[in-house]
Short mmCIF file of C-alpha atoms and ligand atoms in Angstrom, two decimals:
data_model
loop_
_atom_site.label_atom_id
_atom_site.label_comp_id
_atom_site.label_asym_id
_atom_site.label_seq_id
_atom_site.Cartn_x
_atom_site.Cartn_y
_atom_site.Cartn_z
CA UNK A 25 16.20 -18.37 -17.52
CA UNK A 26 13.67 -15.87 -16.25
CA UNK A 27 14.07 -17.19 -12.70
CA UNK A 28 17.81 -16.87 -12.75
CA UNK A 29 17.47 -13.30 -13.88
CA UNK A 30 14.87 -12.55 -11.20
CA UNK A 31 17.07 -13.99 -8.47
CA UNK A 32 19.95 -11.89 -9.65
CA UNK A 33 17.72 -8.83 -9.70
CA UNK A 34 16.38 -9.58 -6.24
CA UNK A 35 19.87 -9.97 -4.86
CA UNK A 36 20.89 -6.67 -6.38
CA UNK A 37 17.86 -4.98 -4.90
CA UNK A 38 18.62 -6.40 -1.45
CA UNK A 39 22.23 -5.26 -1.67
CA UNK A 40 21.13 -1.80 -2.69
CA UNK A 41 18.62 -1.64 0.14
CA UNK A 42 21.30 -2.52 2.69
CA UNK A 43 23.57 0.09 1.19
CA UNK A 44 20.85 2.75 1.27
CA UNK A 45 19.96 1.80 4.83
CA UNK A 46 23.55 2.25 5.92
CA UNK A 47 23.71 5.51 4.04
CA UNK A 48 20.57 6.84 5.68
CA UNK A 49 21.74 5.78 9.15
CA UNK A 50 24.66 8.11 8.76
CA UNK A 51 22.71 10.98 7.30
CA UNK A 52 21.13 13.73 9.31
CA UNK A 53 17.87 13.51 7.39
CA UNK A 54 17.14 10.09 8.91
CA UNK A 55 15.49 11.55 11.98
CA UNK A 56 13.18 13.92 10.16
CA UNK A 57 12.20 11.57 7.37
CA UNK A 58 8.43 11.43 7.06
CA UNK A 59 6.21 8.66 5.84
CA UNK A 60 5.18 10.00 2.46
CA UNK A 61 1.78 8.99 1.10
CA UNK A 62 2.08 6.89 -2.00
CA UNK A 63 -0.36 8.28 -4.57
CA UNK A 64 -2.00 5.81 -6.92
CA UNK A 65 -4.31 6.11 -9.90
CA UNK A 66 -7.02 3.52 -10.28
CA UNK A 67 -7.47 2.17 -13.80
CA UNK A 68 -10.73 1.60 -15.58
CA UNK A 69 -12.02 -1.92 -16.23
CA UNK A 70 -12.25 -1.13 -19.94
CA UNK A 71 -9.61 -3.63 -20.99
CA UNK A 72 -8.83 -7.15 -19.85
CA UNK A 73 -5.49 -8.52 -18.74
CA UNK A 74 -5.65 -12.25 -19.42
CA UNK A 75 -3.49 -13.37 -16.50
CA UNK A 76 -3.15 -17.06 -15.73
CA UNK A 77 -4.96 -18.13 -12.54
CA UNK A 78 -2.88 -18.27 -9.36
CA UNK A 79 -3.39 -22.03 -9.20
CA UNK A 80 -1.01 -22.40 -12.15
CA UNK A 81 1.93 -20.74 -10.43
CA UNK A 82 3.35 -24.13 -9.43
CA UNK A 83 3.18 -25.68 -12.92
CA UNK A 84 6.55 -26.71 -14.33
CA UNK A 85 7.71 -24.09 -16.82
CA UNK A 86 8.58 -26.26 -19.80
CA UNK A 87 7.76 -26.96 -23.43
CA UNK A 88 6.75 -23.46 -24.53
CA UNK A 89 8.93 -21.68 -27.08
CA UNK A 90 8.71 -18.03 -28.13
CA UNK A 91 9.16 -17.00 -31.74
CA UNK A 92 8.43 -14.11 -34.12
CA UNK A 93 6.89 -13.90 -37.56
CA UNK A 94 7.46 -10.98 -39.95
CA UNK A 95 4.04 -9.51 -40.70
CA UNK A 96 2.95 -6.86 -43.21
CA UNK A 97 2.25 -3.61 -41.38
CA UNK A 98 -0.63 -2.77 -43.70
CA UNK A 99 -2.45 -5.74 -45.21
CA UNK A 100 -4.66 -3.49 -47.31
CA UNK A 101 -2.13 -1.28 -49.04
CA UNK A 102 0.04 -3.13 -51.56
CA UNK A 103 2.27 -0.05 -51.86
CA UNK A 104 3.28 -0.38 -48.25
CA UNK A 105 5.88 -3.15 -47.92
CA UNK A 106 6.85 -2.45 -44.31
CA UNK A 107 6.77 -5.35 -41.87
CA UNK A 108 6.91 -5.84 -38.11
CA UNK A 109 7.69 -8.86 -35.95
CA UNK A 110 4.66 -10.50 -34.45
CA UNK A 111 5.39 -12.48 -31.31
CA UNK A 112 3.89 -15.91 -30.82
CA UNK A 113 4.48 -18.92 -28.58
CA UNK A 114 4.06 -22.60 -29.30
CA UNK A 115 3.99 -25.95 -27.51
CA UNK A 116 4.40 -29.14 -29.50
CA UNK A 117 4.24 -31.63 -26.61
CA UNK A 118 1.04 -33.31 -27.83
CA UNK A 119 1.50 -32.90 -31.57
CA UNK A 120 0.70 -36.13 -33.39
CA UNK A 121 2.65 -35.35 -36.55
CA UNK A 122 1.68 -34.47 -40.12
CA UNK A 123 -1.92 -33.35 -40.45
CA UNK A 124 -2.74 -33.36 -36.72
CA UNK A 125 -4.80 -30.34 -35.68
CA UNK A 126 -3.49 -26.89 -34.76
CA UNK A 127 -5.06 -24.98 -31.87
CA UNK A 128 -4.46 -21.25 -31.82
CA UNK A 129 -5.17 -19.22 -28.71
CA UNK A 130 -5.74 -15.70 -29.96
CA UNK A 131 -4.23 -12.81 -28.01
CA UNK A 132 -6.17 -9.62 -27.34
CA UNK A 133 -5.30 -6.39 -25.54
CA UNK A 134 -2.72 -8.00 -23.23
CA UNK A 135 0.74 -9.60 -23.12
CA UNK A 136 0.66 -13.24 -24.18
CA UNK A 137 1.81 -15.58 -21.41
CA UNK A 138 3.32 -19.06 -21.76
CA UNK A 139 1.22 -20.46 -18.90
CA UNK A 140 -1.82 -20.54 -21.19
CA UNK A 141 -0.07 -23.19 -23.32
CA UNK A 142 0.63 -25.34 -20.24
CA UNK A 143 -2.88 -25.56 -18.82
CA UNK A 144 -6.46 -24.57 -19.55
CA UNK A 145 -9.28 -25.74 -21.75
CA UNK A 146 -7.37 -25.34 -25.02
CA UNK A 147 -4.49 -27.31 -23.50
CA UNK A 148 -6.96 -30.11 -22.76
CA UNK A 149 -8.20 -29.93 -26.35
CA UNK A 150 -4.65 -30.32 -27.62
CA UNK A 151 -4.03 -33.24 -25.29
CA UNK A 152 -7.22 -35.02 -26.36
CA UNK A 153 -6.70 -34.43 -30.09
CA UNK A 154 -2.90 -34.65 -30.49
CA UNK A 155 -2.87 -30.96 -31.26
CA UNK A 156 -0.15 -28.39 -31.79
CA UNK A 157 -0.68 -25.30 -29.62
CA UNK A 158 0.07 -21.70 -30.58
CA UNK A 159 -0.60 -18.40 -28.80
CA UNK A 160 -0.50 -15.33 -31.06
CA UNK A 161 0.04 -11.78 -29.82
CA UNK A 162 -2.16 -8.93 -31.09
CA UNK A 163 -0.39 -6.12 -32.91
CA UNK A 164 0.49 -3.15 -30.65
CA UNK A 165 0.27 -5.21 -27.43
CA UNK A 166 2.80 -7.02 -25.28
CA UNK A 167 6.09 -7.29 -27.16
CA UNK A 168 4.39 -6.73 -30.50
CA UNK A 169 4.27 -2.97 -30.05
CA UNK A 170 5.52 -2.11 -33.56
CA UNK A 171 6.24 1.58 -32.92
CA UNK A 172 8.52 3.25 -30.40
CA UNK A 173 5.86 5.81 -29.64
CA UNK A 174 2.11 5.42 -29.53
CA UNK A 175 1.25 8.72 -31.17
CA UNK A 176 -2.23 8.85 -32.69
CA UNK A 177 -0.57 8.86 -36.11
CA UNK A 178 1.36 5.67 -35.27
CA UNK A 179 -1.77 3.97 -33.95
CA UNK A 180 -3.52 4.08 -37.32
CA UNK A 181 -2.60 0.46 -38.13
CA UNK A 182 -4.31 -0.70 -34.95
CA UNK A 183 -7.74 -2.00 -35.85
CA UNK A 184 -9.73 -5.22 -36.02
CA UNK A 185 -9.39 -5.56 -39.79
CA UNK A 186 -5.59 -5.54 -39.62
CA UNK A 187 -5.60 -7.85 -36.57
CA UNK A 188 -7.80 -10.44 -38.33
CA UNK A 189 -5.64 -10.19 -41.42
CA UNK A 190 -2.58 -10.86 -39.22
CA UNK A 191 -4.20 -14.11 -38.11
CA UNK A 192 -5.08 -15.08 -41.67
CA UNK A 193 -1.55 -14.36 -42.85
CA UNK A 194 -0.17 -16.30 -39.88
CA UNK A 195 -2.26 -19.39 -40.66
CA UNK A 196 -1.39 -19.31 -44.36
CA UNK A 197 2.31 -19.00 -43.47
CA UNK A 198 2.41 -21.96 -41.06
CA UNK A 199 0.41 -24.09 -43.51
CA UNK A 200 3.34 -23.79 -45.93
CA UNK A 201 5.13 -26.25 -43.63
CA UNK A 202 4.34 -29.74 -44.90
CA UNK A 203 3.49 -31.03 -41.40
CA UNK A 204 0.63 -28.52 -41.17
CA UNK A 205 -0.49 -28.59 -44.83
CA UNK A 206 -3.44 -30.88 -44.04
CA UNK A 207 -3.99 -29.78 -40.44
CA UNK A 208 -7.35 -28.47 -39.34
CA UNK A 209 -7.14 -25.20 -37.45
CA UNK A 210 -9.24 -24.30 -34.38
CA UNK A 211 -9.19 -20.83 -32.79
CA UNK A 212 -9.92 -20.16 -29.11
CA UNK A 213 -10.35 -16.64 -27.79
CA UNK A 214 -11.68 -14.84 -24.73
CA UNK A 215 -13.16 -11.37 -24.26
CA UNK A 216 -12.20 -9.09 -27.18
CA UNK A 217 -10.33 -12.08 -28.63
CA UNK A 218 -13.65 -13.98 -28.57
CA UNK A 219 -15.00 -11.33 -30.94
CA UNK A 220 -11.88 -11.82 -33.01
CA UNK A 221 -12.28 -15.59 -33.39
CA UNK A 222 -15.98 -15.33 -34.22
CA UNK A 223 -15.41 -12.56 -36.73
CA UNK A 224 -12.45 -14.45 -38.16
CA UNK A 225 -14.64 -17.47 -38.85
CA UNK A 226 -17.08 -15.16 -40.61
CA UNK A 227 -14.50 -13.40 -42.73
CA UNK A 228 -12.05 -16.23 -43.43
CA UNK A 229 -14.23 -19.39 -43.18
CA UNK A 230 -11.85 -21.35 -45.43
CA UNK A 231 -8.94 -21.05 -42.97
CA UNK A 232 -10.42 -22.55 -39.78
CA UNK A 233 -12.84 -25.42 -39.15
CA UNK A 234 -14.28 -23.86 -36.01
CA UNK A 235 -13.76 -21.48 -33.12
CA UNK A 236 -14.49 -21.25 -29.39
CA UNK A 237 -15.56 -17.76 -28.34
CA UNK A 238 -15.46 -17.14 -24.60
CA UNK A 239 -17.37 -14.08 -23.31
CA UNK A 240 -17.37 -12.10 -26.54
CA UNK A 241 -19.00 -8.60 -26.37
CA UNK A 242 -19.79 -8.66 -30.07
CA UNK A 243 -22.08 -5.62 -30.09
CA UNK A 244 -20.13 -2.36 -30.15
CA UNK A 245 -21.90 0.08 -27.80
CA UNK A 246 -20.86 3.50 -26.57
CA UNK A 247 -23.30 4.21 -23.70
CA UNK A 248 -22.82 0.83 -22.07
CA UNK A 249 -25.10 1.14 -19.00
CA UNK A 250 -25.76 -2.61 -18.98
CA UNK A 251 -22.28 -3.33 -17.70
CA UNK A 252 -22.97 -1.82 -14.27
CA UNK A 253 -26.49 -3.27 -14.32
CA UNK A 254 -24.95 -6.74 -14.42
CA UNK A 255 -22.46 -5.77 -11.70
CA UNK A 256 -25.44 -4.83 -9.53
CA UNK A 257 -27.27 -8.04 -10.46
CA UNK A 258 -24.18 -10.13 -9.69
CA UNK A 259 -23.98 -8.79 -6.12
CA UNK A 260 -27.72 -9.33 -5.77
CA UNK A 261 -27.58 -12.92 -6.99
CA UNK A 262 -24.52 -13.89 -4.98
CA UNK A 263 -25.12 -11.82 -1.83
CA UNK A 264 -28.84 -11.10 -1.71
CA UNK A 265 -30.88 -7.95 -0.98
CA UNK A 266 -29.03 -7.31 2.24
CA UNK A 267 -25.73 -6.95 0.41
CA UNK A 268 -27.28 -4.56 -2.10
CA UNK A 269 -28.68 -2.39 0.70
CA UNK A 270 -25.24 -2.11 2.34
CA UNK A 271 -23.72 -0.92 -0.94
CA UNK A 272 -26.66 1.37 -1.71
CA UNK A 273 -26.46 3.03 1.70
CA UNK A 274 -22.71 3.56 1.38
CA UNK A 275 -22.96 5.15 -2.05
CA UNK A 276 -26.02 7.22 -1.07
CA UNK A 277 -24.22 8.57 2.00
CA UNK A 278 -21.24 9.41 -0.18
CA UNK A 279 -23.37 11.37 -2.63
CA UNK A 280 -24.94 13.29 0.26
CA UNK A 281 -21.53 13.99 1.82
CA UNK A 282 -20.17 15.39 -1.45
CA UNK A 283 -22.64 18.27 -1.14
CA UNK A 284 -21.17 19.82 2.05
CA UNK A 285 -17.70 20.96 3.12
CA UNK A 286 -17.65 18.82 6.26
CA UNK A 287 -18.98 15.88 4.26
CA UNK A 288 -16.16 16.24 1.75
CA UNK A 289 -13.57 15.93 4.52
CA UNK A 290 -15.30 12.69 5.55
CA UNK A 291 -15.20 11.44 1.96
CA UNK A 292 -11.47 12.17 1.71
CA UNK A 293 -10.86 10.19 4.89
CA UNK A 294 -13.16 7.26 4.11
CA UNK A 295 -11.88 6.84 0.56
CA UNK A 296 -8.17 7.41 1.36
CA UNK A 297 -7.80 10.32 -1.07
CA UNK A 298 -4.38 11.98 -1.26
CA UNK A 299 -5.92 15.44 -1.26
CA UNK A 300 -9.24 17.20 -1.75
CA UNK A 301 -10.20 17.17 -5.41
CA UNK A 302 -12.05 19.80 -7.40
CA UNK A 303 -15.65 19.18 -6.35
CA UNK A 304 -16.95 21.53 -9.06
CA UNK A 305 -15.17 19.71 -11.86
CA UNK A 306 -17.38 17.06 -13.49
CA UNK A 307 -14.31 15.22 -14.82
CA UNK A 308 -12.76 14.87 -11.36
CA UNK A 309 -16.18 13.84 -10.06
CA UNK A 310 -16.38 11.31 -12.90
CA UNK A 311 -13.04 9.88 -11.90
CA UNK A 312 -14.13 9.68 -8.27
CA UNK A 313 -17.28 7.85 -9.38
CA UNK A 314 -15.06 5.54 -11.43
CA UNK A 315 -12.91 4.77 -8.39
CA UNK A 316 -16.08 3.29 -6.90
CA UNK A 317 -17.58 1.53 -9.92
CA UNK A 318 -14.35 0.16 -11.40
CA UNK A 319 -13.62 -1.50 -8.07
CA UNK A 320 -17.00 -3.22 -7.95
CA UNK A 321 -16.56 -4.09 -11.64
CA UNK A 322 -13.16 -5.65 -11.08
CA UNK A 323 -14.54 -7.81 -8.26
CA UNK A 324 -17.36 -9.06 -10.50
CA UNK A 325 -15.31 -9.56 -13.64
CA UNK A 326 -12.82 -11.71 -11.72
CA UNK A 327 -15.46 -13.39 -9.53
CA UNK A 328 -15.48 -17.08 -8.85
CA UNK A 329 -18.24 -18.89 -7.01
CA UNK A 330 -18.09 -17.63 -3.42
CA UNK A 331 -15.88 -14.56 -3.85
CA UNK A 332 -18.71 -12.01 -4.04
CA UNK A 333 -20.47 -13.58 -1.07
CA UNK A 334 -17.22 -13.16 0.87
CA UNK A 335 -17.29 -9.44 0.09
CA UNK A 336 -20.92 -9.22 1.15
CA UNK A 337 -20.05 -10.96 4.42
CA UNK A 338 -17.28 -8.41 4.92
CA UNK A 339 -19.84 -5.60 4.53
CA UNK A 340 -22.19 -7.38 6.91
CA UNK A 341 -19.48 -7.83 9.54
CA UNK A 342 -18.24 -4.24 9.18
CA UNK A 343 -14.76 -5.45 8.24
CA UNK A 344 -14.02 -2.50 5.97
CA UNK A 345 -14.99 0.35 8.31
CA UNK A 346 -17.60 1.49 10.79
CA UNK A 347 -19.88 3.72 8.67
CA UNK A 348 -21.51 2.64 5.41
CA UNK A 349 -19.34 5.13 3.52
CA UNK A 350 -16.13 3.92 5.19
CA UNK A 351 -17.12 0.42 4.19
CA UNK A 352 -17.11 1.37 0.51
CA UNK A 353 -13.77 3.15 0.88
CA UNK A 354 -12.28 0.18 2.69
CA UNK A 355 -13.64 -2.25 0.11
CA UNK A 356 -12.01 -0.26 -2.70
CA UNK A 357 -8.66 -0.20 -0.89
CA UNK A 358 -8.85 -3.97 -0.34
CA UNK A 359 -10.01 -4.88 -3.85
CA UNK A 360 -7.43 -2.63 -5.52
CA UNK A 361 -4.65 -3.67 -3.17
CA UNK A 362 -3.92 -0.14 -1.99
CA UNK A 363 -0.83 -0.33 0.19
CA UNK A 364 -1.01 0.93 3.74
CA UNK A 365 0.02 4.56 3.53
CA UNK A 366 -1.18 4.61 -0.07
CA UNK A 367 -3.78 7.08 -1.29
CA UNK A 368 -5.89 7.73 -4.38
CA UNK A 369 -4.92 10.58 -6.63
CA UNK A 370 -8.36 11.68 -7.83
CA UNK A 371 -7.38 14.04 -10.57
CA UNK A 372 -8.51 13.76 -14.18
CA UNK A 373 -5.08 14.72 -15.48
CA UNK A 374 -3.56 11.78 -13.60
CA UNK A 375 -6.07 9.51 -15.31
CA UNK A 376 -5.09 10.92 -18.71
CA UNK A 377 -1.46 10.24 -17.86
CA UNK A 378 -2.32 6.60 -17.09
CA UNK A 379 -3.50 6.26 -20.71
CA UNK A 380 -0.50 7.84 -22.32
CA UNK A 381 2.83 6.24 -23.12
CA UNK A 382 3.58 3.03 -24.96
CA UNK A 383 1.22 0.81 -23.01
CA UNK A 384 -1.46 -1.82 -23.55
CA UNK A 385 -3.87 0.52 -21.74
CA UNK A 386 -3.34 3.32 -24.22
CA UNK A 387 -3.62 1.03 -27.24
CA UNK A 388 -6.88 -0.41 -25.95
CA UNK A 389 -8.31 3.01 -25.11
CA UNK A 390 -7.56 3.98 -28.71
CA UNK A 391 -9.54 0.96 -29.91
CA UNK A 392 -12.50 1.88 -27.71
CA UNK A 393 -12.52 5.41 -29.18
CA UNK A 394 -12.18 4.24 -32.78
CA UNK A 395 -14.14 0.96 -32.74
CA UNK A 396 -16.14 -0.21 -29.73
CA UNK A 397 -17.03 2.43 -27.17
CA UNK A 398 -17.69 -0.05 -24.34
CA UNK A 399 -17.91 2.93 -21.96
CA UNK A 400 -19.26 1.75 -18.62
CA UNK A 401 -21.64 4.57 -17.79
CA UNK A 402 -23.95 5.05 -14.78
CA UNK A 403 -27.19 3.09 -15.26
CA UNK A 404 -30.64 4.67 -15.08
CA UNK A 405 -32.60 1.66 -13.89
CA UNK A 406 -32.54 1.71 -10.09
CA UNK A 407 -29.13 0.12 -9.47
CA UNK A 408 -26.85 1.14 -6.61
CA UNK A 409 -24.73 3.00 -9.18
CA UNK A 410 -27.46 5.21 -10.70
CA UNK A 411 -26.49 8.28 -8.62
CA UNK A 412 -22.95 8.38 -10.04
CA UNK A 413 -24.18 10.34 -13.05
CA UNK A 414 -20.80 11.98 -13.76
CA UNK A 415 -19.79 8.65 -15.26
CA UNK A 416 -21.33 9.42 -18.64
CA UNK A 417 -20.27 9.18 -22.28
CA UNK A 418 -18.82 12.71 -22.21
CA UNK A 419 -16.51 11.69 -19.39
CA UNK A 420 -15.08 8.77 -21.35
CA UNK A 421 -14.89 10.57 -24.70
CA UNK A 422 -12.97 13.38 -22.99
CA UNK A 423 -10.08 10.89 -22.77
CA UNK A 424 -10.42 10.19 -26.52
CA UNK A 425 -10.36 13.93 -27.28
CA UNK A 426 -7.49 14.86 -25.01
CA UNK A 427 -5.28 11.80 -25.41
CA UNK A 428 -5.68 11.12 -29.13
CA UNK A 429 -7.33 13.66 -31.39
CA UNK A 430 -9.63 16.64 -31.01
CA UNK A 431 -11.83 15.06 -33.68
CA UNK A 432 -12.51 12.00 -31.50
CA UNK A 433 -15.67 13.43 -29.95
CA UNK A 434 -18.89 11.70 -28.99
CA UNK A 435 -20.29 11.67 -32.55
CA UNK A 436 -17.04 10.23 -33.84
CA UNK A 437 -17.13 7.36 -31.32
CA UNK A 438 -20.81 6.68 -32.02
CA UNK A 439 -20.08 6.49 -35.76
CA UNK A 440 -17.10 4.22 -35.12
CA UNK A 441 -19.24 1.74 -33.14
CA UNK A 442 -21.93 1.85 -35.86
CA UNK A 443 -19.31 0.93 -38.42
CA UNK A 444 -18.15 -2.12 -36.44
CA UNK A 445 -21.75 -3.30 -36.07
CA UNK A 446 -22.40 -2.74 -39.76
CA UNK A 447 -19.36 -4.76 -40.77
CA UNK A 448 -19.74 -7.68 -38.34
CA UNK A 449 -23.50 -7.81 -37.83
CA UNK A 450 -23.75 -6.88 -34.14
CA UNK A 451 -25.84 -9.42 -32.25
CA UNK A 452 -26.69 -11.25 -35.48
CA UNK A 453 -23.28 -12.39 -36.68
CA UNK A 454 -24.60 -15.36 -38.75
CA UNK A 455 -21.54 -17.48 -38.25
CA UNK A 456 -21.14 -21.26 -38.38
CA UNK A 457 -19.08 -23.60 -36.17
CA UNK A 458 -18.52 -21.16 -33.33
CA UNK A 459 -19.12 -22.22 -29.74
CA UNK A 460 -20.41 -19.15 -27.94
CA UNK A 461 -19.85 -19.27 -24.16
CA UNK A 462 -20.98 -16.73 -21.54
CA UNK A 463 -21.07 -16.42 -17.77
CA UNK A 464 -24.33 -15.05 -16.41
CA UNK A 465 -22.66 -12.76 -13.84
CA UNK A 466 -20.10 -11.51 -16.37
CA UNK A 467 -20.91 -7.84 -17.11
CA UNK A 468 -19.67 -8.30 -20.70
CA UNK A 469 -22.36 -10.88 -21.50
CA UNK A 470 -24.81 -7.98 -21.94
CA UNK A 471 -23.11 -7.19 -25.28
CA UNK A 472 -23.05 -10.81 -26.39
CA UNK A 473 -25.64 -13.32 -27.56
CA UNK A 474 -26.38 -15.15 -24.31
CA UNK A 475 -30.06 -16.14 -24.54
CA UNK A 476 -30.14 -18.15 -27.74
CA UNK A 477 -27.97 -20.06 -30.16
CA UNK A 478 -26.28 -18.03 -32.89
CA UNK A 479 -27.11 -20.65 -35.52
CA UNK A 480 -27.69 -24.38 -35.80
CA UNK A 481 -23.95 -25.02 -35.84
CA UNK A 482 -23.05 -22.24 -33.37
CA UNK A 483 -24.56 -23.12 -29.99
CA UNK A 484 -24.63 -20.78 -27.00
CA UNK A 485 -23.86 -21.87 -23.44
CA UNK A 486 -24.57 -19.39 -20.65
CA UNK A 487 -23.65 -20.57 -17.19
CA UNK A 488 -25.04 -19.27 -13.90
CA UNK A 489 -22.59 -17.99 -11.26
CA UNK A 490 -19.84 -17.88 -13.88
CA UNK A 491 -17.99 -14.71 -14.86
CA UNK A 492 -15.66 -13.48 -17.58
CA UNK A 493 -13.94 -16.19 -19.66
CA UNK A 494 -14.52 -18.78 -16.93
CA UNK A 495 -14.16 -21.72 -19.35
CA UNK A 496 -10.66 -20.84 -20.54
CA UNK A 497 -8.82 -21.94 -17.41
CA UNK A 498 -10.04 -25.50 -17.68
CA UNK A 499 -11.11 -27.08 -14.43
CA UNK A 500 -10.48 -25.10 -11.24
CA UNK A 501 -11.30 -26.18 -7.70
CA UNK A 502 -13.88 -23.38 -7.40
CA UNK A 503 -15.76 -24.36 -10.59
CA UNK A 504 -19.34 -25.53 -10.33
CA UNK A 505 -20.53 -28.74 -12.01
CA UNK A 506 -22.29 -26.62 -14.64
CA UNK A 507 -19.08 -24.77 -15.43
CA UNK A 508 -17.09 -27.99 -15.85
CA UNK A 509 -19.86 -29.52 -17.94
CA UNK A 510 -19.76 -26.66 -20.45
CA UNK A 511 -16.00 -26.89 -20.77
CA UNK A 512 -16.33 -30.60 -21.57
CA UNK A 513 -19.23 -29.99 -23.93
CA UNK A 514 -17.14 -27.48 -25.90
CA UNK A 515 -14.32 -29.99 -26.18
CA UNK A 516 -16.70 -32.67 -27.46
CA UNK A 517 -18.06 -30.35 -30.13
CA UNK A 518 -14.57 -29.38 -31.25
CA UNK A 519 -13.62 -33.07 -31.42
CA UNK A 520 -16.65 -33.68 -33.67
CA UNK A 521 -15.51 -30.92 -36.05
CA UNK A 522 -12.06 -32.49 -36.19
CA UNK A 523 -13.45 -35.92 -37.04
CA UNK A 524 -15.62 -34.68 -39.93
C1 NAG B 602 -30.79 6.50 -1.75
O1 NAG B 602 -31.19 7.69 -2.38
C2 NAG B 602 -32.35 7.58 -3.16
C3 NAG B 602 -32.64 8.89 -3.83
O2 NAG B 602 -31.52 9.68 -3.92
C4 NAG B 602 -33.51 7.14 -2.31
O3 NAG B 602 -34.63 6.92 -3.12
C5 NAG B 602 -33.16 5.85 -1.58
O4 NAG B 602 -34.17 5.51 -0.69
C6 NAG B 602 -31.87 5.99 -0.83
N1 NAG B 602 -31.52 4.69 -0.28
C7 NAG B 602 -30.96 4.55 0.88
C8 NAG B 602 -30.66 3.14 1.29
O5 NAG B 602 -30.67 5.48 1.59
C1 NAG B 603 -24.06 -22.11 -42.19
O1 NAG B 603 -24.40 -23.45 -42.42
C2 NAG B 603 -25.67 -23.61 -43.01
C3 NAG B 603 -25.98 -25.11 -43.05
O2 NAG B 603 -24.90 -25.83 -43.57
C4 NAG B 603 -25.68 -22.98 -44.40
O3 NAG B 603 -26.95 -23.11 -44.99
C5 NAG B 603 -25.33 -21.50 -44.24
O4 NAG B 603 -25.22 -20.91 -45.52
C6 NAG B 603 -24.04 -21.32 -43.49
N1 NAG B 603 -23.85 -19.93 -43.20
C7 NAG B 603 -22.69 -19.29 -43.40
C8 NAG B 603 -22.68 -17.85 -43.04
O5 NAG B 603 -21.72 -19.85 -43.83
#
């Protein structure tokens, strides 16, 4: 269905292009038309978009059905009887009938996508255990946006407590069907949704037999310097000292150039900026610093074995430019897919605009201001990013203040993170039957338990060379033996829970 629609759309677009081309051939403006620069705003790596890996593009698109469940808007106020429709998807292809297990992939701050019920580690679990597969969408994200406008007032039902209650309500509802009445339920979640599944097991232990938590940053932290420390470490581990010195030189030269007028012109050129920005404005400087760090972050968060080394080889070969500073600018353009003729609009207001509107990005930014912080600030420990000091907590909380509420200042965000840690136990969650998986080069592992088991029944597996949520895709060609082994190990443990 989707393909038919896309083809129709494509055809329409082509027809329109031909029409416009003809039109412009006959118009006088054709000759003087200039190639306009296409300004773009780079987004922070605060949130995750759980996209299926490219390798799955050729999978047959079958078996997955989309549905909706009416859900109480406010689980904690009996006076409020409003409901919304929560989207979910399911795939029954392996279901073994009455009492066979139910596997729920838990959605986080992204659109749910049917591909995750057609491949991946949870798909393998369902295949091996005759399981029914479900993918639930988080309130306020994807097509479960609830409100027409994301005003701060309308966002007040967006929090972890409501989201966990949605899952509880969902499980209780499906268990009213006789085929699921005796089914054991397993949750699988990655990134923020890994926190969700672990915290769900803690809060509603009677509803699920166990959970798999992939890359969960379970400690809420506002001044999150460790993120960029791991980004630095990842480039060091994968590319060696030489790679680090290329990056360090490029960023050092940039910082020096920012101090003079002629240097600034060189920065604008090397980084493909649309226009000079306000070099006296710490917020614009913060955004410029973010353009650099968020690009390195994205490369690390999505890394697979070999991909960071490729980038280091590009630096070594001078593929991104001739000076160290041009190399950084060229790397950013390549990593972010800046089109030729495209340019970066380094302007704090443009960044604010990117986090307004009815978008996943805005909803997640709201959650960082009111629950987690997770602000990826410049480290102070000798990394290549230390000099980018404009990237501090004040920079990130300025977005909270301006885009949501003038009360959402630094103290507010610090208190919000304290509350989450108080309620869920931070790095000591004391939860049973949760498999806790981390990748060593994943910057988010710094806010998870990655060095020891959580409890006797909740083992931790941290895998070298692996990054964010590496286990969820199931086996990929680029996976190391250690990565595959942990995926299998998790499946064996889940199978043992199901046989108890
Ligand atoms: C970068 O700058 C710092 C101080 O600002 C200095 O200690 C370091 O040696 C410089 N590194 C390079 C590669 O220029
Ligand atoms: C976890 O399991 C152990 C052993 O069965 C038990 O003693 C402990 O109370 C459990 N903890 C929680 C939080 O359920």
